[in-house]
mmCIF file of C-alpha atoms in Angstrom:
data_model
loop_
_atom_site.group_PDB
_atom_site.id
_atom_site.type_symbol
_atom_site.label_atom_id
_atom_site.label_comp_id
_atom_site.label_asym_id
_atom_site.label_seq_id
_atom_site.Cartn_x
_atom_site.Cartn_y
_atom_site.Cartn_z
ATOM 1 C CA MET A 1222 -0.222 -0.353 -0.160
ATOM 2 C CA PRO A 1223 1.233 3.343 -0.614
ATOM 3 C CA ASN A 1224 2.153 5.968 2.299
ATOM 4 C CA ARG A 1225 -0.651 7.290 3.358
ATOM 5 C CA ILE A 1226 -0.632 11.022 4.611
ATOM 6 C CA ILE A 1227 -3.111 13.138 6.355
ATOM 7 C CA THR A 1228 -4.052 16.498 6.854
ATOM 8 C CA SER A 1229 -5.883 17.791 9.521
ATOM 9 C CA MET A 1230 -4.898 21.284 9.053
ATOM 10 C CA PHE A 1231 -8.488 22.847 8.933
ATOM 11 C CA CYS A 1232 -9.578 21.042 11.996
ATOM 12 C CA ALA A 1233 -10.561 23.379 14.573
ATOM 13 C CA ALA A 1234 -10.896 20.813 17.435
ATOM 14 C CA VAL A 1235 -9.888 17.749 18.953
ATOM 15 C CA ALA A 1236 -12.283 15.459 20.227
ATOM 16 C CA ILE A 1237 -13.514 12.482 20.034
ATOM 17 C CA ALA A 1238 -17.089 11.571 22.323
ATOM 18 C CA ALA A 1239 -18.531 8.987 19.550
ATOM 19 C CA ILE A 1240 -18.287 8.047 16.296
ATOM 20 C CA ALA A 1241 -21.679 8.783 14.579
ATOM 21 C CA GLN A 1242 -23.150 11.239 15.752
ATOM 22 C CA THR A 1243 -27.182 25.850 -7.061
ATOM 23 C CA GLU A 1244 -30.219 26.813 -5.704
ATOM 24 C CA THR A 1245 -32.596 26.292 -8.270
ATOM 25 C CA PRO A 1246 -35.367 28.849 -9.311
ATOM 26 C CA ASP A 1247 -38.795 28.881 -7.779
ATOM 27 C CA SER A 1248 -40.653 27.427 -10.640
ATOM 28 C CA THR A 1249 -43.170 25.290 -8.393
ATOM 29 C CA ILE A 1250 -45.429 25.596 -5.425
ATOM 30 C CA THR A 1251 -44.771 23.034 -2.491
ATOM 31 C CA GLN A 1252 -48.320 21.616 -1.736
ATOM 32 C CA GLU A 1253 -47.508 21.200 1.733
ATOM 33 C CA PRO A 1254 -45.011 21.156 4.110
ATOM 34 C CA ASN A 1255 -43.217 17.630 3.675
ATOM 35 C CA ALA A 1256 -42.996 17.480 0.071
ATOM 36 C CA ILE A 1257 -40.206 16.880 -1.886
ATOM 37 C CA ILE A 1258 -41.618 18.647 -4.848
ATOM 38 C CA GLY A 1259 -40.595 22.144 -4.874
ATOM 39 C CA ARG A 1260 -38.475 21.965 -1.815
ATOM 40 C CA PRO A 1261 -35.286 24.278 -3.133
ATOM 41 C CA TYR A 1262 -32.077 21.890 -3.497
ATOM 42 C CA LYS A 1263 -30.364 24.120 -0.727
ATOM 43 C CA LEU A 1264 -32.560 22.584 1.937
ATOM 44 C CA PHE A 1265 -31.720 19.375 1.198
ATOM 45 C CA ASP A 1266 -28.488 17.620 2.557
ATOM 46 C CA THR A 1267 -26.497 16.496 -0.310
ATOM 47 C CA THR A 1268 -23.792 13.910 -0.258
ATOM 48 C CA ALA A 1269 -21.606 12.114 -2.988
ATOM 49 C CA PHE A 1270 -19.519 9.604 -2.228
ATOM 50 C CA CYS A 1271 -17.679 9.327 -5.805
ATOM 51 C CA SER A 1272 -14.782 9.611 -8.282
ATOM 52 C CA TYR A 1273 -14.940 11.896 -11.313
ATOM 53 C CA SER A 1274 -12.810 12.687 -13.803
ATOM 54 C CA SER A 1275 -14.603 15.245 -16.025
ATOM 55 C CA PHE A 1276 -17.898 16.245 -14.141
ATOM 56 C CA HIS A 1277 -19.054 16.211 -11.180
ATOM 57 C CA PRO A 1278 -22.821 14.801 -10.642
ATOM 58 C CA SER A 1279 -24.048 18.116 -8.767
ATOM 59 C CA GLN A 1280 -22.851 20.203 -12.052
ATOM 60 C CA TYR A 1281 -25.738 18.566 -14.227
ATOM 61 C CA LEU A 1282 -28.232 20.699 -11.652
ATOM 62 C CA THR A 1283 -28.042 23.617 -13.724
ATOM 63 C CA ASP A 1284 -30.869 25.772 -14.116
ATOM 64 C CA ASN A 1285 -34.145 24.031 -12.484
ATOM 65 C CA ASN A 1286 -33.291 20.658 -12.747
ATOM 66 C CA TRP A 1287 -33.491 19.806 -9.693
ATOM 67 C CA ASP A 1288 -37.103 20.420 -9.705
ATOM 68 C CA ILE A 1289 -37.439 18.031 -13.002
ATOM 69 C CA LEU A 1290 -35.736 15.741 -10.946
ATOM 70 C CA CYS A 1291 -37.962 16.007 -7.167
ATOM 71 C CA ALA A 1292 -40.968 15.409 -9.850
ATOM 72 C CA PHE A 1293 -39.747 12.118 -10.995
ATOM 73 C CA VAL A 1294 -38.977 10.358 -7.758
ATOM 74 C CA GLN A 1295 -42.616 9.346 -8.899
ATOM 75 C CA PRO A 1296 -41.927 8.257 -12.768
ATOM 76 C CA GLY A 1297 -44.187 10.205 -14.892
ATOM 77 C CA THR A 1298 -43.879 11.797 -18.377
ATOM 78 C CA VAL A 1299 -43.567 15.406 -19.174
ATOM 79 C CA ALA A 1300 -47.033 16.045 -19.049
ATOM 80 C CA LYS A 1301 -46.189 15.666 -15.105
ATOM 81 C CA LEU A 1302 -43.804 18.755 -15.357
ATOM 82 C CA ASP A 1303 -46.833 20.785 -16.975
ATOM 83 C CA SER A 1304 -49.091 20.066 -14.690
ATOM 84 C CA LEU A 1305 -46.691 20.816 -11.792
ATOM 85 C CA GLY A 1306 -45.878 23.970 -13.808
ATOM 86 C CA ILE A 1307 -42.127 23.057 -14.138
ATOM 87 C CA PRO A 1308 -40.278 24.601 -16.877
ATOM 88 C CA TYR A 1309 -37.873 22.000 -19.152
ATOM 89 C CA SER A 1310 -36.737 21.730 -22.375
ATOM 90 C CA LYS A 1311 -35.828 18.572 -24.307
ATOM 91 C CA SER A 1312 -31.687 19.201 -23.658
ATOM 92 C CA GLN A 1313 -32.175 19.526 -19.813
ATOM 93 C CA LEU A 1314 -33.619 16.204 -19.667
ATOM 94 C CA ARG A 1315 -30.922 14.839 -22.200
ATOM 95 C CA LEU A 1316 -28.488 16.362 -20.057
ATOM 96 C CA LEU A 1317 -29.532 14.609 -16.642
ATOM 97 C CA GLU A 1318 -29.958 11.249 -18.423
ATOM 98 C CA VAL A 1319 -26.190 11.923 -19.814
ATOM 99 C CA GLY A 1320 -25.363 12.412 -16.066
ATOM 100 C CA ASP A 1321 -27.703 9.453 -15.081
ATOM 101 C CA LEU A 1322 -29.516 11.225 -12.315
ATOM 102 C CA LEU A 1323 -32.449 10.345 -14.869
ATOM 103 C CA SER A 1324 -33.543 7.695 -16.785
ATOM 104 C CA SER A 1325 -36.034 7.291 -19.699
ATOM 105 C CA ASN A 1326 -38.477 4.353 -20.825
ATOM 106 C CA LYS A 1327 -40.905 5.001 -23.883
ATOM 107 C CA GLY A 1328 -41.577 8.374 -22.254
ATOM 108 C CA VAL A 1329 -41.550 7.236 -18.571
ATOM 109 C CA TYR A 1330 -39.046 9.234 -17.084
ATOM 110 C CA THR A 1331 -37.627 8.605 -13.567
ATOM 111 C CA THR A 1332 -35.202 9.764 -11.245
ATOM 112 C CA SER A 1333 -31.879 7.628 -10.374
ATOM 113 C CA MET A 1334 -30.633 9.331 -7.535
ATOM 114 C CA ASN A 1335 -32.322 8.512 -4.411
ATOM 115 C CA ILE A 1336 -33.848 11.713 -2.756
ATOM 116 C CA PHE A 1337 -35.171 10.798 0.371
ATOM 117 C CA GLY A 1338 -38.420 12.278 1.946
ATOM 118 C CA LYS A 1339 -38.528 13.802 5.342
ATOM 119 C CA SER A 1340 -39.867 10.310 6.947
ATOM 120 C CA GLU A 1341 -37.209 8.562 5.212
ATOM 121 C CA THR A 1342 -34.515 10.830 6.534
ATOM 122 C CA THR A 1343 -35.801 10.457 9.833
ATOM 123 C CA ASP A 1344 -35.687 6.795 9.956
ATOM 124 C CA ILE A 1345 -32.104 6.729 8.232
ATOM 125 C CA ARG A 1346 -31.075 8.634 10.815
ATOM 126 C CA LYS A 1347 -32.431 7.161 13.725
ATOM 127 C CA GLN A 1348 -31.025 3.457 12.363
ATOM 128 C CA SER A 1349 -27.532 5.040 12.426
ATOM 129 C CA LYS A 1350 -27.401 6.433 16.019
ATOM 130 C CA GLU A 1351 -28.775 3.250 17.082
ATOM 131 C CA PHE A 1352 -25.889 1.165 15.100
ATOM 132 C CA ALA A 1353 -23.119 3.924 16.768
ATOM 133 C CA ASP A 1354 -24.639 3.627 19.980
ATOM 134 C CA SER A 1355 -24.718 -0.061 20.056
ATOM 135 C CA ILE A 1356 -20.918 -0.116 18.489
ATOM 136 C CA PHE A 1357 -18.844 2.516 20.174
ATOM 137 C CA PRO A 1358 -18.879 0.569 23.683
ATOM 138 C CA GLU A 1359 -17.279 -2.076 21.588
ATOM 139 C CA ILE A 1360 -14.772 -0.310 20.465
ATOM 140 C CA GLU A 1361 -14.083 2.331 23.093
ATOM 141 C CA PRO A 1362 -11.037 0.643 24.573
ATOM 142 C CA GLU A 1363 -9.156 0.244 21.442
ATOM 143 C CA ILE A 1364 -10.105 3.612 20.470
ATOM 144 C CA LYS A 1365 -8.664 4.878 23.263
ATOM 145 C CA GLN A 1366 -5.671 3.091 23.143
ATOM 146 C CA LEU A 1367 -5.282 4.228 19.418
ATOM 147 C CA ILE A 1368 -5.460 8.075 20.475
ATOM 148 C CA SER A 1369 -2.737 7.311 23.015
ATOM 149 C CA ASP A 1370 -0.756 5.865 20.160
ATOM 150 C CA PHE A 1371 -1.588 8.604 17.878
ATOM 151 C CA ALA A 1372 0.357 10.990 20.397
ATOM 152 C CA LYS A 1373 3.502 8.806 21.083
ATOM 153 C CA ALA A 1374 3.910 8.970 17.561
ATOM 154 C CA GLY A 1375 3.771 12.990 18.157
ATOM 155 C CA TYR A 1376 0.085 13.201 16.326
ATOM 156 C CA SER A 1377 -2.130 14.529 19.436
ATOM 157 C CA LYS A 1378 -2.745 17.796 17.319
ATOM 158 C CA HIS A 1379 -4.267 15.354 14.498
ATOM 159 C CA THR A 1380 -6.485 12.952 16.565
ATOM 160 C CA TYR A 1381 -9.820 14.094 15.054
ATOM 161 C CA SER A 1382 -8.977 14.312 11.389
ATOM 162 C CA LEU A 1383 -6.758 10.406 11.997
ATOM 163 C CA ILE A 1384 -9.634 8.913 13.928
ATOM 164 C CA PHE A 1385 -12.203 10.256 11.021
ATOM 165 C CA SER A 1386 -9.995 10.201 7.689
ATOM 166 C CA TYR A 1387 -7.959 7.864 8.414
ATOM 167 C CA LEU A 1388 -9.593 4.648 10.365
ATOM 168 C CA LEU A 1389 -13.231 5.282 9.304
ATOM 169 C CA ASP A 1390 -12.162 6.761 5.898
ATOM 170 C CA SER A 1391 -9.499 4.662 4.585
ATOM 171 C CA TYR A 1392 -9.977 0.999 6.810
ATOM 172 C CA ILE A 1393 -13.670 0.815 5.969
ATOM 173 C CA TRP A 1394 -13.721 1.686 2.254
ATOM 174 C CA ASP A 1395 -11.347 -1.506 1.242
ATOM 175 C CA ASP A 1396 -14.164 -3.420 -1.174
ATOM 176 C CA GLU A 1397 -14.441 -6.057 1.531
ATOM 177 C CA ARG A 1398 -16.641 -4.331 3.898
ATOM 178 C CA LEU A 1399 -17.524 -1.261 1.787
ATOM 179 C CA GLY A 1400 -16.859 -0.651 -1.847
ATOM 180 C CA SER A 1401 -14.608 2.532 -2.849
ATOM 181 C CA PRO A 1402 -15.925 5.009 -5.224
ATOM 182 C CA VAL A 1403 -13.304 4.320 -7.768
ATOM 183 C CA ASN A 1404 -15.106 0.696 -7.725
ATOM 184 C CA CYS A 1405 -18.817 1.595 -7.304
ATOM 185 C CA GLU A 1406 -20.934 2.044 -9.861
ATOM 186 C CA ASP A 1407 -20.347 3.674 -13.530
ATOM 187 C CA HIS A 1408 -22.344 6.491 -14.169
ATOM 188 C CA GLY A 1409 -20.365 7.997 -17.503
ATOM 189 C CA THR A 1410 -18.540 11.390 -15.948
ATOM 190 C CA TRP A 1411 -18.724 9.909 -12.402
ATOM 191 C CA SER A 1412 -18.884 6.611 -10.622
ATOM 192 C CA GLY A 1413 -20.198 6.300 -6.777
ATOM 193 C CA ALA A 1414 -23.501 7.279 -5.204
ATOM 194 C CA TYR A 1415 -25.109 10.841 -5.191
ATOM 195 C CA TRP A 1416 -27.826 10.990 -2.855
ATOM 196 C CA ALA A 1417 -30.311 13.902 -1.064
ATOM 197 C CA MET A 1418 -31.899 13.890 2.824
ATOM 198 C CA PHE A 1419 -34.677 16.191 3.286
ATOM 199 C CA GLU A 1420 -33.037 18.247 5.408
ATOM 200 C CA SER A 1421 -29.702 18.855 6.938
ATOM 201 C CA ARG A 1422 -28.186 17.699 10.022
ATOM 202 C CA LEU A 1423 -27.621 20.315 13.018
ATOM 203 C CA HIS A 1424 -23.880 19.271 12.440
ATOM 204 C CA ASP A 1425 -21.501 20.205 10.000
ATOM 205 C CA LYS A 1426 -20.767 17.922 7.677
ATOM 206 C CA ILE A 1427 -17.756 16.050 7.673
ATOM 207 C CA GLY A 1428 -15.733 14.645 4.876
ATOM 208 C CA THR A 1429 -12.205 13.346 3.278
ATOM 209 C CA ASN A 1430 -11.258 13.995 0.084
ATOM 210 C CA GLY A 1431 -8.236 11.879 -1.624
ATOM 211 C CA TYR A 1432 -5.428 13.042 -3.686
ATOM 212 C CA GLY A 1433 -3.613 9.714 -4.001
ATOM 213 C CA PRO A 1434 -2.285 8.746 -0.946
ATOM 214 C CA VAL A 1435 -2.696 12.558 0.385
ATOM 215 C CA LEU A 1436 -5.996 12.350 2.457
ATOM 216 C CA GLN A 1437 -7.876 15.833 3.650
ATOM 217 C CA ASN A 1438 -10.319 15.740 5.696
ATOM 218 C CA TRP A 1439 -12.921 18.735 5.784
ATOM 219 C CA THR A 1440 -15.987 20.117 7.326
ATOM 220 C CA ASP A 1441 -18.914 22.328 5.716
ATOM 221 C CA ASN A 1442 -17.712 25.428 7.681
ATOM 222 C CA LEU A 1443 -14.113 25.936 5.606
ATOM 223 C CA GLY A 1444 -13.852 29.331 4.376
ATOM 224 C CA TYR A 1445 -10.978 28.793 2.103
ATOM 225 C CA TRP A 1446 -9.764 25.464 0.354
ATOM 226 C CA LEU A 1447 -6.162 24.882 -0.886
ATOM 227 C CA ASN A 1448 -6.016 24.439 -4.678
ATOM 228 C CA SER A 1449 -6.615 20.921 -5.873
ATOM 229 C CA ASN A 1450 -3.986 21.207 -8.359
ATOM 230 C CA LYS A 1451 -1.646 21.922 -6.071
ATOM 231 C CA LEU A 1452 -2.387 19.262 -3.566
ATOM 232 C CA ILE A 1453 -2.214 16.691 -6.350
ATOM 233 C CA SER A 1454 1.173 18.137 -7.314
ATOM 234 C CA PHE A 1455 2.133 17.914 -3.392
ATOM 235 C CA ALA A 1456 0.844 14.108 -3.703
ATOM 236 C CA ARG A 1457 2.855 13.522 -6.591
ATOM 237 C CA GLU A 1458 6.118 14.305 -4.749
ATOM 238 C CA VAL A 1459 4.715 12.553 -1.991
ATOM 239 C CA ILE A 1460 4.623 9.243 -4.076
ATOM 240 C CA LYS A 1461 8.115 9.955 -5.515
ATOM 241 C CA THR A 1462 9.763 10.283 -1.878
ATOM 242 C CA LYS A 1463 7.448 7.414 -0.405
ATOM 243 C CA GLY A 1464 7.112 9.613 2.372
ATOM 244 C CA GLY A 1465 10.373 11.576 2.566
ATOM 245 C CA ARG A 1466 12.035 15.134 2.763
ATOM 246 C CA ILE A 1467 10.389 16.651 -0.584
ATOM 247 C CA GLU A 1468 12.601 18.430 -2.892
ATOM 248 C CA ASN A 1469 10.979 19.738 -5.466
ATOM 249 C CA GLN A 1470 11.070 23.675 -4.457
ATOM 250 C CA GLU A 1471 8.331 24.730 -7.012
ATOM 251 C CA VAL A 1472 5.794 22.416 -4.890
ATOM 252 C CA ILE A 1473 7.153 23.856 -1.618
ATOM 253 C CA ASP A 1474 6.554 27.206 -2.791
ATOM 254 C CA ALA A 1475 3.014 26.875 -3.995
ATOM 255 C CA ILE A 1476 2.040 24.946 -0.758
ATOM 256 C CA ALA A 1477 3.597 27.422 1.560
ATOM 257 C CA GLY A 1478 1.753 28.528 4.356
ATOM 258 C CA TRP A 1479 -0.571 25.335 4.770
ATOM 259 C CA GLY A 1480 1.415 23.409 7.281
ATOM 260 C CA LEU A 1481 2.255 20.583 4.502
ATOM 261 C CA THR A 1482 6.146 21.034 4.725
ATOM 262 C CA ASP A 1483 8.728 22.974 6.306
ATOM 263 C CA GLU A 1484 10.835 25.507 4.092
ATOM 264 C CA LYS A 1485 12.995 22.816 3.396
ATOM 265 C CA GLY A 1486 10.461 20.448 2.134
ATOM 266 C CA ASN A 1487 10.187 17.867 5.624
ATOM 267 C CA ILE A 1488 6.248 16.777 5.724
ATOM 268 C CA LEU A 1489 4.956 18.073 8.550
ATOM 269 C CA ILE A 1490 2.054 16.101 8.687
ATOM 270 C CA PRO A 1491 1.275 12.486 9.644
ATOM 271 C CA VAL A 1492 2.977 9.642 7.473
ATOM 272 C CA LEU A 1493 1.052 6.640 8.084
ATOM 273 C CA HIS A 1494 1.701 3.210 6.705
ATOM 274 C CA LYS A 1495 -0.818 0.996 5.993
ATOM 275 C CA ASN A 1496 -0.779 -3.101 6.820
ATOM 276 C CA ASN A 1497 2.889 -2.211 8.315
ATOM 277 C CA ASN A 1498 1.591 -4.345 11.246
ATOM 278 C CA ASP A 1499 2.819 -1.833 13.470
ATOM 279 C CA ASN A 1500 0.701 -1.262 16.807
ATOM 280 C CA ILE A 1501 -1.360 1.607 15.062
ATOM 281 C CA ASP A 1502 -2.087 -0.633 11.887
ATOM 282 C CA ASN A 1503 -3.289 -3.712 13.849
ATOM 283 C CA LEU A 1504 -5.644 -0.974 15.919
ATOM 284 C CA CYS A 1505 -6.971 0.131 12.768
ATOM 285 C CA ARG A 1506 -7.332 -3.420 11.430
ATOM 286 C CA SER A 1507 -9.026 -4.611 14.601
ATOM 287 C CA ILE A 1508 -11.539 -1.836 15.051
ATOM 288 C CA THR A 1509 -12.468 -1.820 11.528
ATOM 289 C CA ASN A 1510 -13.088 -6.034 11.936
ATOM 290 C CA LYS A 1511 -15.406 -5.119 14.880
#
């Protein structure tokens, strides 16, 4: 396995309490408070677990395309759009089909992405919390030991990112337990899954972006992101040096100020080696198995 590099430059807190816990034009009128049709995109909690080379699935949601998708959560013909007062064009419908967000069969359209209603969202989150509450006592002793081992390795300031992005977003997505986005269903310009929950969570959404061996932990409230091309250039150098000191001065200068390396190219973020059978690796595999 390549070296695993985890960045926690954006994390504001170090805390482990538990494990779990394009707006479109107003072209429709919501008939009832909990209806999906007419509910603006910005009110949903959308998630893309995907890999893409050209177009991210959200890039197909131009104009009022979101309204069209909501209308076809229940299959129908274009007459349904007319009855709901949702404007559309053939090119819009075709674009959504190209993005694999909409499918058609003999003039009947069906939304391909999962758009969960209010009751479905409530049930899913209830089940998620129940699972988290049940599993945490089983893994808590090893989580505490893992935190201790991270501190011994000099990574105490990175605890949050390492637990979330290294343990949860690295070991578990191994295609044996859960499939990685690269190996998920292909949708033309992207692969993986894209879905929407009826309403946002009360806390920030959290995730991990991967750039080869470099993993970046993020939250919704980030004010500014490091340019992806710069991270990719950094990742290429990491591959060359296998986690050692970077010598490409142009890359060092490009990422200056982000805490990835010092002025001499020495890497400042945690460098971890998956499957090397050290204490951290063994704990991560044991926790993941449970």
